[in-house]
mmCIF file of C-alpha atoms and ligand atoms in Angstrom:
data_model
loop_
_atom_site.group_PDB
_atom_site.id
_atom_site.type_symbol
_atom_site.label_atom_id
_atom_site.label_comp_id
_atom_site.label_asym_id
_atom_site.label_seq_id
_atom_site.Cartn_x
_atom_site.Cartn_y
_atom_site.Cartn_z
ATOM 1 C CA MET A 787 0.181 0.024 0.033
ATOM 2 C CA GLU A 788 1.398 3.209 -1.059
ATOM 3 C CA TYR A 789 1.080 6.233 1.372
ATOM 4 C CA ALA A 790 -0.276 9.782 0.148
ATOM 5 C CA ASN A 791 2.306 12.148 -0.720
ATOM 6 C CA ARG A 792 1.282 14.210 2.229
ATOM 7 C CA ILE A 793 2.568 11.630 4.674
ATOM 8 C CA LYS A 794 5.430 10.414 2.655
ATOM 9 C CA GLY A 795 6.894 13.616 3.193
ATOM 10 C CA ILE A 796 7.002 13.237 6.932
ATOM 11 C CA PRO A 797 10.582 12.527 8.177
ATOM 12 C CA PRO A 798 11.254 9.076 9.832
ATOM 13 C CA TYR A 799 10.817 9.026 13.663
ATOM 14 C CA LEU A 800 14.211 10.353 14.768
ATOM 15 C CA PHE A 801 13.937 8.538 18.175
ATOM 16 C CA ALA A 802 13.342 5.079 16.782
ATOM 17 C CA GLU A 803 16.951 4.057 16.919
ATOM 18 C CA ILE A 804 17.080 5.225 20.653
ATOM 19 C CA ASP A 805 13.941 3.423 21.489
ATOM 20 C CA ARG A 806 15.246 0.238 19.941
ATOM 21 C CA GLU A 807 18.399 0.803 22.160
ATOM 22 C CA ILE A 808 16.194 1.184 25.243
ATOM 23 C CA GLU A 809 14.300 -1.980 24.455
ATOM 24 C CA LYS A 810 17.536 -3.769 24.015
ATOM 25 C CA LYS A 811 18.953 -2.689 27.234
ATOM 26 C CA LYS A 812 15.727 -3.236 29.082
ATOM 27 C CA ASN A 813 15.967 -6.977 27.893
ATOM 28 C CA GLN A 814 19.347 -7.199 29.151
ATOM 29 C CA GLY A 815 18.043 -6.271 32.599
ATOM 30 C CA ILE A 816 19.678 -3.036 32.623
ATOM 31 C CA ASP A 817 17.844 -0.347 34.885
ATOM 32 C CA ILE A 818 16.790 2.603 32.619
ATOM 33 C CA ILE A 819 15.999 5.860 33.784
ATOM 34 C CA ASN A 820 14.185 7.700 31.210
ATOM 35 C CA LEU A 821 14.455 11.511 31.261
ATOM 36 C CA SER A 822 13.320 11.952 27.630
ATOM 37 C CA VAL A 823 9.378 12.171 28.390
ATOM 38 C CA GLY A 824 7.705 15.383 28.372
ATOM 39 C CA ASP A 825 4.842 13.849 30.607
ATOM 40 C CA PRO A 826 4.472 14.938 34.203
ATOM 41 C CA ASP A 827 4.814 11.717 36.370
ATOM 42 C CA LEU A 828 2.780 13.384 39.215
ATOM 43 C CA PRO A 829 -0.927 12.420 39.587
ATOM 44 C CA THR A 830 -3.958 14.476 38.688
ATOM 45 C CA PRO A 831 -5.224 16.250 41.811
ATOM 46 C CA ASP A 832 -8.053 14.298 43.780
ATOM 47 C CA HIS A 833 -10.661 16.950 43.571
ATOM 48 C CA ILE A 834 -10.465 16.895 39.852
ATOM 49 C CA ILE A 835 -10.818 13.102 39.606
ATOM 50 C CA LYS A 836 -13.604 13.259 42.065
ATOM 51 C CA ALA A 837 -15.481 15.834 39.739
ATOM 52 C CA LEU A 838 -14.846 13.417 36.811
ATOM 53 C CA SER A 839 -16.396 10.429 38.492
ATOM 54 C CA GLU A 840 -19.672 12.408 39.608
ATOM 55 C CA ALA A 841 -19.930 13.783 35.947
ATOM 56 C CA ALA A 842 -19.224 10.617 34.374
ATOM 57 C CA ALA A 843 -22.313 9.004 36.269
ATOM 58 C CA ASN A 844 -24.681 11.559 34.937
ATOM 59 C CA PRO A 845 -26.478 10.429 31.829
ATOM 60 C CA ALA A 846 -26.636 14.088 30.388
ATOM 61 C CA ASN A 847 -22.850 13.657 29.816
ATOM 62 C CA HIS A 848 -23.136 10.503 27.834
ATOM 63 C CA GLN A 849 -24.187 12.129 24.355
ATOM 64 C CA TYR A 850 -22.261 13.903 21.709
ATOM 65 C CA PRO A 851 -20.931 17.190 23.278
ATOM 66 C CA SER A 852 -20.985 20.509 21.030
ATOM 67 C CA TYR A 853 -17.968 20.796 19.053
ATOM 68 C CA ALA A 854 -16.953 24.189 20.472
ATOM 69 C CA GLY A 855 -17.212 22.980 24.156
ATOM 70 C CA MET A 856 -19.797 23.226 26.755
ATOM 71 C CA PRO A 857 -20.771 26.775 27.509
ATOM 72 C CA VAL A 858 -19.734 26.187 31.390
ATOM 73 C CA PHE A 859 -16.487 25.211 30.069
ATOM 74 C CA ARG A 860 -15.970 28.040 27.844
ATOM 75 C CA GLN A 861 -17.203 30.500 30.626
ATOM 76 C CA ALA A 862 -14.717 28.958 32.873
ATOM 77 C CA ILE A 863 -11.694 29.430 30.682
ATOM 78 C CA ALA A 864 -12.819 33.082 29.848
ATOM 79 C CA LYS A 865 -12.995 33.646 33.640
ATOM 80 C CA TRP A 866 -9.480 31.863 34.106
ATOM 81 C CA TYR A 867 -8.051 34.209 31.456
ATOM 82 C CA ASP A 868 -9.383 37.230 32.951
ATOM 83 C CA ASP A 869 -8.316 36.362 36.533
ATOM 84 C CA ARG A 870 -5.024 35.006 35.472
ATOM 85 C CA PHE A 871 -3.906 37.359 32.591
ATOM 86 C CA ASN A 872 -6.553 40.343 32.863
ATOM 87 C CA VAL A 873 -7.350 38.919 29.244
ATOM 88 C CA LYS A 874 -11.271 39.598 28.288
ATOM 89 C CA LEU A 875 -12.596 36.958 26.138
ATOM 90 C CA ASP A 876 -16.186 36.542 24.919
ATOM 91 C CA PRO A 877 -17.179 32.648 25.797
ATOM 92 C CA ALA A 878 -19.541 32.827 22.898
ATOM 93 C CA ASP A 879 -17.014 33.141 19.920
ATOM 94 C CA GLU A 880 -13.450 33.694 21.458
ATOM 95 C CA VAL A 881 -13.055 30.371 23.260
ATOM 96 C CA MET A 882 -13.120 26.961 21.929
ATOM 97 C CA ALA A 883 -12.614 23.577 23.761
ATOM 98 C CA LEU A 884 -9.990 21.227 22.026
ATOM 99 C CA ILE A 885 -9.255 17.516 22.611
ATOM 100 C CA GLY A 886 -5.824 18.402 24.044
ATOM 101 C CA SER A 887 -4.019 21.495 22.454
ATOM 102 C CA LYS A 888 -1.869 19.286 20.167
ATOM 103 C CA GLU A 889 -5.461 18.543 18.265
ATOM 104 C CA GLY A 890 -6.028 22.236 17.632
ATOM 105 C CA ILE A 891 -2.457 23.034 16.628
ATOM 106 C CA ALA A 892 -2.216 20.049 14.208
ATOM 107 C CA HIS A 893 -5.743 21.143 12.728
ATOM 108 C CA ILE A 894 -5.446 24.785 12.287
ATOM 109 C CA PRO A 895 -3.218 24.864 9.276
ATOM 110 C CA LEU A 896 -6.070 22.994 7.503
ATOM 111 C CA ALA A 897 -8.064 26.175 8.107
ATOM 112 C CA TYR A 898 -5.444 28.708 6.776
ATOM 113 C CA ILE A 899 -2.594 26.978 4.622
ATOM 114 C CA ASN A 900 -3.117 26.425 0.852
ATOM 115 C CA PRO A 901 -0.568 24.349 -0.807
ATOM 116 C CA GLY A 902 2.544 26.279 -1.395
ATOM 117 C CA ASP A 903 1.862 28.521 1.657
ATOM 118 C CA VAL A 904 4.376 29.260 4.205
ATOM 119 C CA ALA A 905 4.066 28.633 8.009
ATOM 120 C CA LEU A 906 6.861 30.448 9.993
ATOM 121 C CA VAL A 907 7.925 27.763 12.489
ATOM 122 C CA PRO A 908 10.468 28.024 15.417
ATOM 123 C CA ASP A 909 13.544 25.805 15.303
ATOM 124 C CA PRO A 910 13.967 23.926 17.592
ATOM 125 C CA ALA A 911 10.425 23.375 18.525
ATOM 126 C CA TYR A 912 7.476 21.221 19.417
ATOM 127 C CA PRO A 913 7.315 19.090 16.003
ATOM 128 C CA VAL A 914 3.432 19.403 15.536
ATOM 129 C CA TYR A 915 3.789 22.899 14.185
ATOM 130 C CA LYS A 916 5.907 21.797 11.266
ATOM 131 C CA ILE A 917 4.129 18.407 10.774
ATOM 132 C CA GLY A 918 0.730 20.154 10.882
ATOM 133 C CA THR A 919 1.679 22.595 8.268
ATOM 134 C CA MET A 920 2.995 19.804 6.056
ATOM 135 C CA LEU A 921 -0.144 17.759 6.361
ATOM 136 C CA ALA A 922 -1.920 20.820 4.973
ATOM 137 C CA GLY A 923 0.398 20.952 2.006
ATOM 138 C CA GLY A 924 2.188 24.006 3.415
ATOM 139 C CA THR A 925 5.774 24.604 3.747
ATOM 140 C CA ALA A 926 7.416 25.184 7.137
ATOM 141 C CA TYR A 927 10.052 27.753 7.227
ATOM 142 C CA SER A 928 12.413 27.786 10.030
ATOM 143 C CA MET A 929 12.938 30.604 12.395
ATOM 144 C CA PRO A 930 16.223 29.834 14.226
ATOM 145 C CA LEU A 931 15.853 29.900 17.971
ATOM 146 C CA LEU A 932 19.567 30.817 19.070
ATOM 147 C CA GLU A 933 20.891 30.762 22.667
ATOM 148 C CA GLU A 934 22.628 34.346 21.801
ATOM 149 C CA ASN A 935 19.251 35.708 21.024
ATOM 150 C CA ASP A 936 17.667 34.226 24.183
ATOM 151 C CA TYR A 937 15.917 31.617 21.973
ATOM 152 C CA LYS A 938 13.901 34.365 20.333
ATOM 153 C CA PRO A 939 13.551 34.277 16.482
ATOM 154 C CA ARG A 940 15.011 37.548 14.759
ATOM 155 C CA LEU A 941 12.022 38.632 12.744
ATOM 156 C CA GLU A 942 14.235 41.021 10.742
ATOM 157 C CA ASP A 943 15.946 37.943 9.474
ATOM 158 C CA ILE A 944 13.078 36.593 7.826
ATOM 159 C CA ASP A 945 13.500 37.277 3.940
ATOM 160 C CA LYS A 946 10.703 39.506 2.374
ATOM 161 C CA LYS A 947 9.567 37.146 -0.112
ATOM 162 C CA THR A 948 9.039 34.226 2.576
ATOM 163 C CA ALA A 949 7.238 36.770 4.742
ATOM 164 C CA SER A 950 4.949 37.689 1.801
ATOM 165 C CA LYS A 951 3.960 33.916 1.350
ATOM 166 C CA ALA A 952 3.652 33.350 4.993
ATOM 167 C CA ARG A 953 0.103 32.838 6.479
ATOM 168 C CA ILE A 954 0.796 31.939 9.924
ATOM 169 C CA MET A 955 3.335 32.055 12.367
ATOM 170 C CA PHE A 956 3.818 29.617 15.488
ATOM 171 C CA LEU A 957 5.542 30.860 18.766
ATOM 172 C CA ASN A 958 5.764 29.261 22.196
ATOM 173 C CA TYR A 959 6.669 30.939 25.384
ATOM 174 C CA PRO A 960 7.671 29.643 28.010
ATOM 175 C CA ASN A 961 9.330 27.496 25.468
ATOM 176 C CA ALA A 962 9.872 23.795 24.869
ATOM 177 C CA PRO A 963 12.456 22.537 24.525
ATOM 178 C CA THR A 964 14.735 25.415 25.633
ATOM 179 C CA GLY A 965 12.783 26.645 28.798
ATOM 180 C CA ALA A 966 13.226 30.154 27.340
ATOM 181 C CA ILE A 967 10.701 32.912 28.525
ATOM 182 C CA SER A 968 9.166 36.039 26.545
ATOM 183 C CA GLY A 969 8.398 39.565 27.837
ATOM 184 C CA LYS A 970 5.925 41.973 26.361
ATOM 185 C CA ASP A 971 8.602 43.532 24.108
ATOM 186 C CA PHE A 972 9.008 40.660 21.957
ATOM 187 C CA PHE A 973 5.122 40.030 21.618
ATOM 188 C CA ARG A 974 4.863 43.678 20.784
ATOM 189 C CA GLU A 975 7.377 43.170 17.830
ATOM 190 C CA VAL A 976 5.336 40.051 16.836
ATOM 191 C CA VAL A 977 1.939 41.970 16.711
ATOM 192 C CA ASP A 978 3.458 44.699 14.486
ATOM 193 C CA TYR A 979 5.027 41.985 12.148
ATOM 194 C CA ALA A 980 1.840 40.104 11.941
ATOM 195 C CA VAL A 981 0.108 43.475 11.093
ATOM 196 C CA ASP A 982 2.790 44.540 8.342
ATOM 197 C CA ASN A 983 2.717 41.064 6.881
ATOM 198 C CA ASP A 984 -0.732 40.290 7.116
ATOM 199 C CA LEU A 985 -0.445 37.005 9.028
ATOM 200 C CA ILE A 986 -1.904 35.186 11.876
ATOM 201 C CA VAL A 987 -0.001 34.438 15.120
ATOM 202 C CA LEU A 988 -0.467 30.956 16.839
ATOM 203 C CA HIS A 989 0.681 31.240 20.266
ATOM 204 C CA ASP A 990 1.253 28.011 22.230
ATOM 205 C CA ASN A 991 1.236 28.375 25.972
ATOM 206 C CA PRO A 992 0.818 25.115 27.607
ATOM 207 C CA TYR A 993 3.614 25.932 30.386
ATOM 208 C CA SER A 994 2.021 29.271 31.317
ATOM 209 C CA GLU A 995 1.737 27.877 34.985
ATOM 210 C CA MET A 996 4.849 25.834 35.084
ATOM 211 C CA THR A 997 7.235 28.627 36.274
ATOM 212 C CA PHE A 998 9.743 28.917 38.897
ATOM 213 C CA ASP A 999 11.369 31.535 41.172
ATOM 214 C CA GLY A 1000 8.240 33.779 41.348
ATOM 215 C CA TYR A 1001 8.241 34.342 37.655
ATOM 216 C CA ARG A 1002 4.796 34.572 36.203
ATOM 217 C CA ALA A 1003 4.390 33.954 32.428
ATOM 218 C CA ILE A 1004 2.156 36.271 30.066
ATOM 219 C CA SER A 1005 -0.432 35.477 27.770
ATOM 220 C CA PHE A 1006 0.278 36.694 23.996
ATOM 221 C CA LEU A 1007 -3.296 38.180 24.231
ATOM 222 C CA GLU A 1008 -2.007 40.663 26.946
ATOM 223 C CA ILE A 1009 -0.605 42.724 24.143
ATOM 224 C CA LYS A 1010 -2.435 45.472 22.629
ATOM 225 C CA GLY A 1011 -3.781 44.468 19.216
ATOM 226 C CA ALA A 1012 -2.854 40.645 19.666
ATOM 227 C CA LYS A 1013 -6.462 39.625 19.770
ATOM 228 C CA ASP A 1014 -6.828 41.125 16.213
ATOM 229 C CA VAL A 1015 -4.021 39.059 14.946
ATOM 230 C CA GLY A 1016 -3.962 35.838 16.831
ATOM 231 C CA ILE A 1017 -4.994 33.109 19.112
ATOM 232 C CA GLU A 1018 -3.513 31.349 21.893
ATOM 233 C CA PHE A 1019 -3.555 27.730 22.531
ATOM 234 C CA ASN A 1020 -3.594 26.624 26.247
ATOM 235 C CA SER A 1021 -4.088 23.122 27.908
ATOM 236 C CA LEU A 1022 -4.863 21.495 31.382
ATOM 237 C CA SER A 1023 -2.363 18.844 30.497
ATOM 238 C CA LYS A 1024 0.914 20.256 32.184
ATOM 239 C CA THR A 1025 -0.601 22.671 34.734
ATOM 240 C CA PHE A 1026 -2.980 20.028 36.425
ATOM 241 C CA ASN A 1027 -1.131 16.636 35.341
ATOM 242 C CA MET A 1028 -3.907 15.788 32.985
ATOM 243 C CA THR A 1029 -1.984 14.944 29.892
ATOM 244 C CA GLY A 1030 -3.999 11.731 29.318
ATOM 245 C CA TRP A 1031 -7.550 13.480 29.781
ATOM 246 C CA ARG A 1032 -7.116 15.176 26.414
ATOM 247 C CA ILE A 1033 -8.480 18.717 27.235
ATOM 248 C CA GLY A 1034 -7.270 22.176 26.106
ATOM 249 C CA MET A 1035 -8.374 25.364 24.694
ATOM 250 C CA ALA A 1036 -7.974 27.869 21.844
ATOM 251 C CA VAL A 1037 -8.775 31.508 22.871
ATOM 252 C CA GLY A 1038 -8.539 34.800 20.971
ATOM 253 C CA ALA A 1039 -9.645 36.442 17.591
ATOM 254 C CA SER A 1040 -12.943 35.284 16.792
ATOM 255 C CA GLU A 1041 -12.508 34.898 13.042
ATOM 256 C CA ILE A 1042 -9.647 32.480 13.670
ATOM 257 C CA ILE A 1043 -11.509 30.498 16.180
ATOM 258 C CA ALA A 1044 -14.346 30.242 13.662
ATOM 259 C CA GLY A 1045 -11.703 28.920 10.924
ATOM 260 C CA LEU A 1046 -10.546 26.362 13.432
ATOM 261 C CA GLY A 1047 -14.324 25.406 14.417
ATOM 262 C CA LYS A 1048 -15.000 24.821 10.718
ATOM 263 C CA VAL A 1049 -12.479 22.071 10.631
ATOM 264 C CA LYS A 1050 -13.199 20.542 14.043
ATOM 265 C CA GLU A 1051 -16.934 20.249 13.250
ATOM 266 C CA ASN A 1052 -16.132 18.221 10.269
ATOM 267 C CA VAL A 1053 -13.355 16.061 11.880
ATOM 268 C CA ASP A 1054 -14.301 15.484 15.660
ATOM 269 C CA SER A 1055 -17.168 15.618 17.828
ATOM 270 C CA GLY A 1056 -15.937 17.252 20.818
ATOM 271 C CA ALA A 1057 -14.282 16.331 24.263
ATOM 272 C CA PHE A 1058 -16.153 13.957 26.565
ATOM 273 C CA GLN A 1059 -18.401 16.349 28.503
ATOM 274 C CA ALA A 1060 -17.466 14.845 31.917
ATOM 275 C CA VAL A 1061 -13.913 15.672 31.190
ATOM 276 C CA GLN A 1062 -15.118 19.107 30.457
ATOM 277 C CA VAL A 1063 -16.780 19.473 33.849
ATOM 278 C CA ALA A 1064 -13.707 18.126 35.508
ATOM 279 C CA ALA A 1065 -11.928 20.741 33.711
ATOM 280 C CA VAL A 1066 -14.218 23.545 34.970
ATOM 281 C CA LYS A 1067 -13.415 22.267 38.315
ATOM 282 C CA ALA A 1068 -9.603 22.408 37.748
ATOM 283 C CA LEU A 1069 -9.761 25.922 36.443
ATOM 284 C CA GLY A 1070 -12.092 27.322 39.102
ATOM 285 C CA GLY A 1071 -10.281 25.714 42.038
ATOM 286 C CA ALA A 1072 -7.539 27.059 44.228
ATOM 287 C CA ARG A 1073 -3.831 27.353 42.926
ATOM 288 C CA ASP A 1074 -2.555 25.242 45.694
ATOM 289 C CA CYS A 1075 -2.234 22.014 43.640
ATOM 290 C CA VAL A 1076 -0.415 23.818 40.985
ATOM 291 C CA ASN A 1077 2.027 25.515 43.482
ATOM 292 C CA LYS A 1078 2.669 22.128 45.167
ATOM 293 C CA ASN A 1079 3.678 20.637 41.890
ATOM 294 C CA MET A 1080 5.934 23.480 41.122
ATOM 295 C CA ARG A 1081 7.570 23.302 44.388
ATOM 296 C CA ILE A 1082 8.311 19.600 43.395
ATOM 297 C CA PHE A 1083 9.628 20.484 39.949
ATOM 298 C CA GLU A 1084 11.741 23.372 41.451
ATOM 299 C CA LYS A 1085 13.450 21.047 43.946
ATOM 300 C CA ARG A 1086 14.300 18.380 41.138
ATOM 301 C CA ARG A 1087 15.533 21.317 39.002
ATOM 302 C CA ASP A 1088 17.833 22.544 41.630
ATOM 303 C CA TYR A 1089 19.002 19.226 42.637
ATOM 304 C CA VAL A 1090 20.022 18.269 39.103
ATOM 305 C CA VAL A 1091 21.484 21.621 38.109
ATOM 306 C CA ASP A 1092 23.373 22.333 41.224
ATOM 307 C CA SER A 1093 25.164 18.770 41.178
ATOM 308 C CA LEU A 1094 25.655 18.375 37.651
ATOM 309 C CA ASN A 1095 27.249 22.011 37.555
ATOM 310 C CA ALA A 1096 29.285 21.080 40.603
ATOM 311 C CA ALA A 1097 30.651 18.195 38.536
ATOM 312 C CA GLY A 1098 31.772 20.392 35.719
ATOM 313 C CA TRP A 1099 28.857 20.754 33.502
ATOM 314 C CA ASN A 1100 27.200 24.063 32.446
ATOM 315 C CA ILE A 1101 23.722 24.112 32.934
ATOM 316 C CA LYS A 1102 21.214 26.997 33.308
ATOM 317 C CA LYS A 1103 18.320 27.046 35.540
ATOM 318 C CA PRO A 1104 15.247 27.614 33.405
ATOM 319 C CA LYS A 1105 12.479 30.227 34.744
ATOM 320 C CA ALA A 1106 9.869 27.959 33.356
ATOM 321 C CA THR A 1107 8.650 24.355 31.968
ATOM 322 C CA PHE A 1108 10.080 21.215 33.466
ATOM 323 C CA TYR A 1109 12.928 20.794 31.087
ATOM 324 C CA LEU A 1110 16.550 21.464 31.182
ATOM 325 C CA TRP A 1111 18.305 22.357 27.829
ATOM 326 C CA PHE A 1112 22.026 22.250 27.611
ATOM 327 C CA ASN A 1113 25.238 21.663 25.407
ATOM 328 C CA ILE A 1114 26.581 18.217 24.944
ATOM 329 C CA PRO A 1115 30.221 17.983 25.752
ATOM 330 C CA GLU A 1116 32.498 19.249 22.976
ATOM 331 C CA ARG A 1117 34.023 15.858 22.193
ATOM 332 C CA TYR A 1118 30.781 14.466 20.711
ATOM 333 C CA ASP A 1119 29.874 15.146 17.093
ATOM 334 C CA SER A 1120 26.218 15.285 17.391
ATOM 335 C CA SER A 1121 23.493 14.946 20.067
ATOM 336 C CA ILE A 1122 22.289 11.535 18.994
ATOM 337 C CA SER A 1123 25.842 10.190 19.359
ATOM 338 C CA PHE A 1124 26.008 11.593 22.924
ATOM 339 C CA CYS A 1125 22.723 10.392 23.916
ATOM 340 C CA SER A 1126 23.300 6.843 22.608
ATOM 341 C CA LYS A 1127 26.560 6.875 24.582
ATOM 342 C CA LEU A 1128 24.985 8.066 27.716
ATOM 343 C CA LEU A 1129 22.618 5.391 27.430
ATOM 344 C CA ASP A 1130 25.196 2.778 26.915
ATOM 345 C CA LYS A 1131 27.358 4.050 29.705
ATOM 346 C CA THR A 1132 24.643 5.120 32.432
ATOM 347 C CA GLY A 1133 21.164 3.964 31.457
ATOM 348 C CA VAL A 1134 20.000 7.525 31.342
ATOM 349 C CA VAL A 1135 18.023 8.372 28.411
ATOM 350 C CA LEU A 1136 17.986 12.274 27.485
ATOM 351 C CA THR A 1137 16.369 13.604 24.361
ATOM 352 C CA PRO A 1138 18.772 14.632 21.494
ATOM 353 C CA GLY A 1139 18.291 18.224 20.572
ATOM 354 C CA VAL A 1140 18.275 17.575 16.965
ATOM 355 C CA GLY A 1141 14.957 15.591 17.322
ATOM 356 C CA PHE A 1142 13.364 19.248 17.876
ATOM 357 C CA GLY A 1143 15.008 20.677 14.387
ATOM 358 C CA THR A 1144 18.267 21.430 12.914
ATOM 359 C CA HIS A 1145 19.081 24.275 15.340
ATOM 360 C CA GLY A 1146 18.689 21.790 18.285
ATOM 361 C CA GLU A 1147 21.992 20.089 17.162
ATOM 362 C CA GLY A 1148 24.704 20.404 19.689
ATOM 363 C CA TYR A 1149 21.937 20.311 22.832
ATOM 364 C CA VAL A 1150 20.098 17.803 24.710
ATOM 365 C CA ARG A 1151 16.949 18.071 26.821
ATOM 366 C CA CYS A 1152 16.301 16.514 29.958
ATOM 367 C CA ALA A 1153 12.796 16.225 31.424
ATOM 368 C CA LEU A 1154 12.456 16.402 35.046
ATOM 369 C CA THR A 1155 9.518 13.961 35.262
ATOM 370 C CA GLN A 1156 11.016 11.336 37.682
ATOM 371 C CA PRO A 1157 11.101 11.569 41.545
ATOM 372 C CA VAL A 1158 14.106 13.102 43.117
ATOM 373 C CA GLU A 1159 15.463 9.569 44.097
ATOM 374 C CA ARG A 1160 15.698 8.526 40.422
ATOM 375 C CA LEU A 1161 17.237 11.847 39.652
ATOM 376 C CA ARG A 1162 19.698 11.129 42.195
ATOM 377 C CA GLU A 1163 20.764 7.883 40.786
ATOM 378 C CA ALA A 1164 20.866 9.421 37.232
ATOM 379 C CA VAL A 1165 23.255 12.082 38.434
ATOM 380 C CA ARG A 1166 25.294 9.424 40.476
ATOM 381 C CA ARG A 1167 25.717 7.419 37.311
ATOM 382 C CA ILE A 1168 26.621 10.483 35.200
ATOM 383 C CA GLU A 1169 29.209 11.548 37.767
ATOM 384 C CA GLU A 1170 30.832 8.183 38.041
ATOM 385 C CA SER A 1171 30.859 7.726 34.322
ATOM 386 C CA ASP A 1172 33.426 9.127 32.047
ATOM 387 C CA ILE A 1173 30.849 10.342 29.841
ATOM 388 C CA ARG A 1174 32.092 14.054 29.898
HETATM 389 C C1 PLP B 2547 2.524 19.156 25.893
HETATM 390 C C2 PLP B 2547 2.660 20.237 24.822
HETATM 391 C C3 PLP B 2547 1.546 20.451 23.863
HETATM 392 C C4 PLP B 2547 0.318 19.601 23.893
HETATM 393 O O1 PLP B 2547 -0.412 19.422 24.884
HETATM 394 P P1 PLP B 2547 -1.903 18.583 24.942
HETATM 395 O O2 PLP B 2547 -1.706 17.584 25.856
HETATM 396 O O3 PLP B 2547 -2.194 18.230 23.688
HETATM 397 O O4 PLP B 2547 -2.620 19.832 25.446
HETATM 398 C C5 PLP B 2547 1.550 21.440 23.172
HETATM 399 N N1 PLP B 2547 2.812 22.206 22.971
HETATM 400 C C6 PLP B 2547 3.844 21.939 23.694
HETATM 401 C C7 PLP B 2547 4.988 22.847 23.518
HETATM 402 C C8 PLP B 2547 3.879 21.125 24.495
HETATM 403 O O5 PLP B 2547 4.911 20.655 25.157
#
């Protein structure tokens, strides 16, 4: 059976080789410490699980949901954006429920990209921006995120011809995989650029609550004029340890939300209402559970960074996300060869930076998604090996 061209063009799964190596090691009885998974290991808070159980028992929630999301959920999102970011949203047409934000990110190019159109995509980045663009027949143009520019793209470097063909721009701050953050100045520049070049800004903000050291992340929609040119994706996945529940949202310009809705009403039938009811509980509840999580991630971050730096590594503490992003030792010629050697010598798995794009080469990502005892064991093995 021959694949259609649109999926033939999708690059092979870069981590397949590492996955095979992990499997082989496990079969040899080697204890693997996997720090490559971007999925919180902590459980969903009890009050949210309880809300789901109750809502699941209610037959009113057993039928097809509305594709845009239940009014109570959309109202809860609007209130949360108002309380948290002072961003006013009309729940009627500026808020849409998603089956996890990945779903919306992957679908929106279908609404705005014609074959040959360009999407401006950061590199390194969450792979879905580029692949979603390709599935719609578009071309992804890489905007390099370089350390020397604090992992922000230099908009003035995008050539005029590409900019004129671009219909959409993806951005993501707090940023995965780099942990970088953005202030209002950069977002203001983005709004101006979008107006000048007549393009749509799609800001992905699933780490807005995963911040450290008192830092509070902003919403792209806080910027004057942002709601005329863009939307923001957010999610309960990381904030409330709900990755498996598949619930998120798109908020912002009503016209853009409507375009996404047009695709969605034809390809899915909404998120299970009981999950939406539980999400209302999560968004409306006290912040304690989020703060408690972040204290756990902060301890892990401090432990790993402080102990590896004491052993000669040079790792910066990110202000947000649960990732560490750092250079591989100079003697390795690629992030894949480093990760493969690391796995061989220590049983510790990190993600090679090149998996997030060409400009991720030379870096690795460490996800802090294991308890501190396992992180301690990982650090011990790294220190005792001659991997550096
Ligand atoms: C986790 C993640 C998402 C997707 O989250 P959902 O579970 O689909 O809501 C989107 N973007 C980035 C950068 C992520 O890390």
